[in-house]
XYZ file of C-alpha atoms in Angstrom:
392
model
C 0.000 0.000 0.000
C 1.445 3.636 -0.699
C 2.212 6.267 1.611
C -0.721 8.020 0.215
C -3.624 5.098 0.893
C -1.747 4.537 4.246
C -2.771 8.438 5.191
C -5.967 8.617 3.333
C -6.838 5.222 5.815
C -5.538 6.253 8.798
C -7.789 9.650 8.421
C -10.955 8.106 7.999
C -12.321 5.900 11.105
C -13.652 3.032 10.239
C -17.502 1.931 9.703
C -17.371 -1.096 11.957
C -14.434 -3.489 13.531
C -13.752 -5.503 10.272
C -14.447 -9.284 9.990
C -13.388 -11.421 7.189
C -15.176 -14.745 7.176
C -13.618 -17.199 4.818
C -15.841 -20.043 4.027
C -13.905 -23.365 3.649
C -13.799 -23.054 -0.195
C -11.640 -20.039 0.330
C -9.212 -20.830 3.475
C -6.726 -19.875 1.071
C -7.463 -16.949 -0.353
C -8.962 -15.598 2.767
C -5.241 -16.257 4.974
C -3.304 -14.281 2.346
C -5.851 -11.314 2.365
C -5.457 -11.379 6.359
C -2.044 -11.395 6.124
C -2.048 -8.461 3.747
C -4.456 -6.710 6.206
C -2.601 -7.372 9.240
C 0.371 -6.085 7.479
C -0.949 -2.484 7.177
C -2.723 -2.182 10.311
C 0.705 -2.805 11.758
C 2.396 -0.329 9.655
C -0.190 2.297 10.572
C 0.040 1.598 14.538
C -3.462 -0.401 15.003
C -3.546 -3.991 16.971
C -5.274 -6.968 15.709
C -4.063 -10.434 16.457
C -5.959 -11.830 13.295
C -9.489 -10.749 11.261
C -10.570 -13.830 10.252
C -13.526 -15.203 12.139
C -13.273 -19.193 13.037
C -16.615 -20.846 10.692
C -17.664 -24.213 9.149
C -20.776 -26.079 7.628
C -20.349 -29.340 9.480
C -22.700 -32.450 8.062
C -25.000 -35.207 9.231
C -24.651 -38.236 7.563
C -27.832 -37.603 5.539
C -26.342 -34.743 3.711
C -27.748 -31.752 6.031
C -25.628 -29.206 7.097
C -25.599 -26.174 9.605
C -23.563 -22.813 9.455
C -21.141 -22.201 13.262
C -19.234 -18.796 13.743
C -16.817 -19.541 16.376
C -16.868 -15.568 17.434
C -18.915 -12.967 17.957
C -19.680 -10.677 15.247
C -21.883 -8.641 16.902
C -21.458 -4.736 14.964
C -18.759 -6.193 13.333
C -17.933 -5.005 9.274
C -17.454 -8.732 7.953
C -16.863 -9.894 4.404
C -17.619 -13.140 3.765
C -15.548 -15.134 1.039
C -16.910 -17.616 -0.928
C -15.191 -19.781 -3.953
C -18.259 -22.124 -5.507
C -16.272 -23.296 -7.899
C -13.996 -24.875 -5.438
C -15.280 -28.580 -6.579
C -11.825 -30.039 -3.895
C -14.237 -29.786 -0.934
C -15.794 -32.892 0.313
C -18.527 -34.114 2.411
C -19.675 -37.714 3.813
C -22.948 -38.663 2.470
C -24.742 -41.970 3.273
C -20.651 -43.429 3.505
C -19.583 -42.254 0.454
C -17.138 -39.331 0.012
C -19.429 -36.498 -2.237
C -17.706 -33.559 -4.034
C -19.550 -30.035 -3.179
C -20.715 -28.532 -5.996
C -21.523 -24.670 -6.693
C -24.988 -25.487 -5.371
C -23.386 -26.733 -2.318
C -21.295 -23.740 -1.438
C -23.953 -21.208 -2.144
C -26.432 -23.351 0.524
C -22.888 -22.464 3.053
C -22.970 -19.188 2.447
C -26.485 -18.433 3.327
C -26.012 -20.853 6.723
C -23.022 -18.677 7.402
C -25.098 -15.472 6.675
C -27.938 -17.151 9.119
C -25.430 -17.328 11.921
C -24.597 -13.983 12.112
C -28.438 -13.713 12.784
C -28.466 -10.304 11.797
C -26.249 -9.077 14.422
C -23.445 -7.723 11.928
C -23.483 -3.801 11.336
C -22.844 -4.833 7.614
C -22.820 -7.658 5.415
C -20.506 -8.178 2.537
C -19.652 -10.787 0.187
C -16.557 -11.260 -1.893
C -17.770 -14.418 -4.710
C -14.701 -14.271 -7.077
C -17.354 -16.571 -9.151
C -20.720 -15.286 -9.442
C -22.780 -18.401 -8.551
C -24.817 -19.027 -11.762
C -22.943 -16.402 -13.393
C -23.082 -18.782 -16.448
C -26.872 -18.704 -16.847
C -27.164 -15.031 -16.692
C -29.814 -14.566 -19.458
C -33.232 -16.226 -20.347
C -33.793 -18.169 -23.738
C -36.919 -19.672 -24.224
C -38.474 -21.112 -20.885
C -35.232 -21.122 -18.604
C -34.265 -20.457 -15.226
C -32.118 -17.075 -13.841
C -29.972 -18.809 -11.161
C -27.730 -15.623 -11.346
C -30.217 -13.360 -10.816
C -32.329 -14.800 -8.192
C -29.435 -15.886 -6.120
C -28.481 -11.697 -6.091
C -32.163 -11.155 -4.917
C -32.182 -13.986 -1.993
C -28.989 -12.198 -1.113
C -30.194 -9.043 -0.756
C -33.201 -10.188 1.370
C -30.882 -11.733 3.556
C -29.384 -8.394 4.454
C -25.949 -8.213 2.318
C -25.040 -4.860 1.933
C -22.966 -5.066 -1.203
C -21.225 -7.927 -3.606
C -17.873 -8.049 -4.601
C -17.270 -10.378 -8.089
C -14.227 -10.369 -10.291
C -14.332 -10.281 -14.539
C -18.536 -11.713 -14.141
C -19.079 -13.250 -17.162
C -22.409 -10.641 -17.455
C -22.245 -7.642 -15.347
C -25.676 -6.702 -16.603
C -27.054 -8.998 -13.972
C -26.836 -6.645 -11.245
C -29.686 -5.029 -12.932
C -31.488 -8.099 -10.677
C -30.434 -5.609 -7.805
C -30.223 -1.794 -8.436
C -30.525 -0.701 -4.903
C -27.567 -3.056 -3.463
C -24.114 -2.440 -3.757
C -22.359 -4.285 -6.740
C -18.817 -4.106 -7.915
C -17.457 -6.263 -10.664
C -13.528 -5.885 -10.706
C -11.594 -6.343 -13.714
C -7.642 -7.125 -12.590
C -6.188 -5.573 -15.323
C -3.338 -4.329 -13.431
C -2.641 -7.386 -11.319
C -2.750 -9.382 -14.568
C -0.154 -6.976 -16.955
C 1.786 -6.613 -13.897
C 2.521 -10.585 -13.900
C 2.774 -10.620 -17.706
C 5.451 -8.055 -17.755
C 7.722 -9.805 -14.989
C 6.981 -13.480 -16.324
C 8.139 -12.332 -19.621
C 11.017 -10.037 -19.890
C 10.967 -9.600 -23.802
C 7.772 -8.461 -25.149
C 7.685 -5.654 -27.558
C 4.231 -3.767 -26.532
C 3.637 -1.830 -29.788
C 1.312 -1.840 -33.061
C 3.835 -3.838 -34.799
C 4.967 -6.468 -32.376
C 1.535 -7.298 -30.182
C -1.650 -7.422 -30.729
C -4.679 -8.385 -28.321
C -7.606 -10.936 -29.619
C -10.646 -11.404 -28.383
C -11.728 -15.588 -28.395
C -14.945 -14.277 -29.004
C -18.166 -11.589 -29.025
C -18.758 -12.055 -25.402
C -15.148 -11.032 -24.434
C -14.665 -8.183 -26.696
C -14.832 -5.499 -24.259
C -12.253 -7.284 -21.869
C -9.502 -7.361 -25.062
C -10.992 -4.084 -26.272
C -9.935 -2.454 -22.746
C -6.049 -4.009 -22.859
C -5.683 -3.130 -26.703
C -6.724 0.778 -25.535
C -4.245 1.226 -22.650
C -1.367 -0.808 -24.436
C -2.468 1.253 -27.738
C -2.214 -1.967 -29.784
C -4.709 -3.366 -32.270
C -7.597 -5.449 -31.734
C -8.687 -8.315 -33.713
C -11.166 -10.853 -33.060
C -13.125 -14.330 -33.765
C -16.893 -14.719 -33.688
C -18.486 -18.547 -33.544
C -20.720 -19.551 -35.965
C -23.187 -21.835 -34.058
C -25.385 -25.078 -35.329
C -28.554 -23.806 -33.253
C -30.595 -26.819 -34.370
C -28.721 -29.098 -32.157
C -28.117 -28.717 -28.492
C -24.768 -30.080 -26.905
C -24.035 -30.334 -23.404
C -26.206 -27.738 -22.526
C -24.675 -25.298 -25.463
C -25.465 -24.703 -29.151
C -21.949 -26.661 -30.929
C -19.637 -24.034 -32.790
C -19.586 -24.661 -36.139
C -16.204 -22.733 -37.050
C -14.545 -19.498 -35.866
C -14.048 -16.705 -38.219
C -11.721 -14.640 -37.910
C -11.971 -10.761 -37.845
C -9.163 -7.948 -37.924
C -5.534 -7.317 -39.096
C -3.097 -9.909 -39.679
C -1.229 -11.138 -36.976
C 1.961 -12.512 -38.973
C 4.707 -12.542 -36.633
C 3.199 -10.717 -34.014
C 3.459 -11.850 -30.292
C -0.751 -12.431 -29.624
C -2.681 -11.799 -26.447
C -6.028 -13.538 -25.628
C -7.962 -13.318 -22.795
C -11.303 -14.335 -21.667
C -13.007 -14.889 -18.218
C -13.102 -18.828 -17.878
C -10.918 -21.582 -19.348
C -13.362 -24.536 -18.887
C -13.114 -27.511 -21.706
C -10.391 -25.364 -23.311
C -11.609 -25.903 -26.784
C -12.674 -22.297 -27.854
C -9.162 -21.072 -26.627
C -7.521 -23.856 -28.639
C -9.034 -23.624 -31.571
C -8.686 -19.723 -31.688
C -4.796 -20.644 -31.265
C -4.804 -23.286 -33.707
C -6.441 -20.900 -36.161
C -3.516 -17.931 -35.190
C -0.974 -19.974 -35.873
C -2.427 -20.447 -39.484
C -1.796 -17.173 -39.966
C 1.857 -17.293 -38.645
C 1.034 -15.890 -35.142
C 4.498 -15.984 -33.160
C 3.888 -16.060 -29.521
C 0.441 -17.001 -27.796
C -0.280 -16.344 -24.837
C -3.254 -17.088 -23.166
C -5.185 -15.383 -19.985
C -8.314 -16.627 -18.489
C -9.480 -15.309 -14.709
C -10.901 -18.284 -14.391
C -8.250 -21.559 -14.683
C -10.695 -24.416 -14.577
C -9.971 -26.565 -16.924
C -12.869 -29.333 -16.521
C -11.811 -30.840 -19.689
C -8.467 -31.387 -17.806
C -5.032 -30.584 -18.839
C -3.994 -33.094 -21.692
C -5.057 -30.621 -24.774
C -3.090 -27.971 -23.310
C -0.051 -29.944 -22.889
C -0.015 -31.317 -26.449
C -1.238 -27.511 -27.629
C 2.370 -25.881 -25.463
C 4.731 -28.965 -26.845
C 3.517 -28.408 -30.407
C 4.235 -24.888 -29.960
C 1.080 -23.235 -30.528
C 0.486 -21.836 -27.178
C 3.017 -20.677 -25.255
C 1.899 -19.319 -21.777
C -1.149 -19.681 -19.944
C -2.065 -17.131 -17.013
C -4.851 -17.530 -14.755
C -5.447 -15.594 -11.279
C -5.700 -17.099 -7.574
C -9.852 -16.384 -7.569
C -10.291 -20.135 -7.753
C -8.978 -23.555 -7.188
C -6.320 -24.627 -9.135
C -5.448 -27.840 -8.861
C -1.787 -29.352 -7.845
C -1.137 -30.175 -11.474
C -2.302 -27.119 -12.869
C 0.016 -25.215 -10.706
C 3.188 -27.873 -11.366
C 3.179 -27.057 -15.475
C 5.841 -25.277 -16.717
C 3.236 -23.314 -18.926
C 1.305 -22.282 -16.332
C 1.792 -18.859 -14.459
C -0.973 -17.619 -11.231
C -1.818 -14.533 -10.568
C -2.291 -13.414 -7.076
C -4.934 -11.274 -6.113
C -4.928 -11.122 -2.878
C -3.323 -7.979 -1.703
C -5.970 -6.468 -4.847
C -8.927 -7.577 -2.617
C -7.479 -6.527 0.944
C -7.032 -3.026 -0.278
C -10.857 -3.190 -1.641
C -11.978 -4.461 2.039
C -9.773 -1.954 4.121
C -11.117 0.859 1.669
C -14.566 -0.398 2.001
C -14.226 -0.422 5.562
C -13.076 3.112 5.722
C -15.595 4.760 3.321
C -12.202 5.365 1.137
C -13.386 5.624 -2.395
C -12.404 2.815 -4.494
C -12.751 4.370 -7.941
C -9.013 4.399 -8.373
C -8.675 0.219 -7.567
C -11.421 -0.273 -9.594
C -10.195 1.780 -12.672
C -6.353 1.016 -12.546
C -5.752 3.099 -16.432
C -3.342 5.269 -14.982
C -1.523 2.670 -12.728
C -1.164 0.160 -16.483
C -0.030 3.564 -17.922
C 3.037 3.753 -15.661
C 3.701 0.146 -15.322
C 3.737 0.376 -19.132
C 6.336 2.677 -18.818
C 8.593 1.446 -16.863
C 8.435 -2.151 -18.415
C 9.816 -0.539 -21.660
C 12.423 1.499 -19.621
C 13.417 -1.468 -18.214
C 13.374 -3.644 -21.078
C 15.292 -1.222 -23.068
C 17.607 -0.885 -20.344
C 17.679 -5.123 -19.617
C 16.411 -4.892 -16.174
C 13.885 -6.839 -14.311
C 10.842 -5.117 -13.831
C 10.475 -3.328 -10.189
C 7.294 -1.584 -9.759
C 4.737 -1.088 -6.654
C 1.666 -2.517 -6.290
């Protein structure tokens, strides 16, 4: 944190005594942003042993579950931290080990909410992954998980929700009159790419960003603007007389923009799942005599495991593959050579101490000027053969 936040903290008092509540999906997460907390309450001459309040969801044998805070919140500020994509938990039922599933972790998160029995002064909740962020929009006679879920929320008392890159933002039109930030880590994400790779030329003739697809346009349309590189993109053409897996199959993807011969090539998108949009879009770039491709998703899932990915990095066609922290990644995922995380921890303990000062967060939340300098100074650097040293 700067000398300037630092100040601009310790001026304000803050709403409440701040609680962070990490459910079990997000033990990790949630002991790096309390570390990152503790850090600058130190530094600016506050006490606090630890904010994280003790919870779990234990379970009968028959499945049921209950929500146990092991502290008193009582007028406490507490942010509650929830990964439901974290498909690692498990829970006994009827003798057999069962995997929780985002259906699961959204049931914890309203038993947690339940045992605060609405003694908090405020509720928040930090859900990297919206849950049912995926069916965000009605066709034909279909449910609005999204949507809903928001409005039981907000009946439940949460004050405001914290999601990162939602794959619709739109949905918070569900809830106009509760607080909801979607957070794009731009920064965090360029900040990684610059110090993983020391040799990237970030100009019109030597990078170029491209979008996988129409629904991530505006991400790669933000990145081409502050780099001031081109944009190109691929649309799918769809077969929507047949349904797959839930999903209209793509038919091909055509490809839309300037070339990209012998440029260094940029996607990103909000969720690697299967893989096989990404790959294809690479396959197709290297057609055209991409050079580099790398690859950013906020979302690392990879349910269609990591096989594909390793043939697609040993043939040469993709090169790097970023993903953030937001989410579990498994073992594997983390051991590949490819394979680079993103931390974004210290990014959502500087939300949660601004939150709980009534700091404005406009500036963390629209980082242009930050990617300005860092752009900057990468060149400097580069041009100069140094490794990249810049604050977060």
């Amino acid at each position: 944190m700067t000398k300037e936040n630092e100040l601009a903290f310790s001026k304000k008092r803050q709403v409440a005594h701040l609680s962070v509540i990490a459910l079990q999906s997000a033990e990790e997460l949630g002991k790096s942003i309390n570390e990152h907390l503790l850090d600058w309450w130190g530094s600016g001459g506050f006490k606090s042993d630890n904010f994280l309040i003790k919870n779990e969801c234990p379970r009968f044998s028959s499945g049921d579950a209950k929500g146990i805070l092991r502290k008193s919140i009582r007028g406490d500020d507490i942010y509650i931290i929830v990964d439901v994509g974290n498909y690692s938990c498990t829970y006994n039922l009827f003798g057999e080990e069962n995997r929780m599933s985002p259906d699961d972790h959204y049931q914890d998160l309203k038993r947690i909410i339940q045992a605060a029995g609405g003694k908090a002064h405020r509720i928040n909740v930090i859900m990297p992954i919206l849950y049912g962020g995926r069916q965000h929009k009605r066709s034909y006679r279909e449910s609005l998980d999204c949507a809903v879920a928001l409005q039981e929320l907000e009946a439940m008392g949460v004050a405001n929700i914290i999601t990162f890159d939602a794959h619709d933002s739109r949905v918070c039109n569900a809830v106009p009159l509760m607080g909801f930030d979607n957070i794009i880590p731009s920064y965090q994400v360029l900040k990684s790419l610059f110090k993983r790779i020391k040799d990237l030329k970030i100009d019109k003739d030597s990078f170029m960003m491209i979008s996988p697809d129409e629904g991530a346009l505006h991400r790669n349309m933000y990145y081409a603007s502050v780099l001031g590189v081109e944009l190109g993109m691929f649309y799918k053409r769809r077969d929507y007389s047949k349904i797959l897996n839930g999903r209209n199959p793509i038919v091909a993807h055509e490809y839309l923009g300037n070339s990209v011969k012998g440029k260094d090539v940029f996607i990103c998108d909000d969720i690697i799942s299967s893989g096989e949009s990404m790959l294809e879009v690479a396959y197709e770039l290297k057609k055209r005599e991409a050079a580099r491709i790398i690859v950013y998703a906020t979302y690392p899932i990879f349910t269609g495991g990591l096989g594909v990915f390793d043939k697609a990095c040993r043939d040469g066609v993709i090169d790097y593959v970023f993903g953030t922290n937001l989410t579990y990644r498994t073992p594997e995922l983390l051991s590949r050579e490819w394979y680079f995380d993103v931390d974004i921890s210290k990014y959502i303990a500087y939300l949660i101490a601004a939150l709980n000062h009534d700091v404005s967060t406009g500036k963390v939340i629209d980082p242009h000027a930050k990617i300005r300098a860092l752009l900057k100074r990468y060149n400097k650097d580069a041009a100069n053969n140094l490794q990249l040293t810049i604050d977060d």
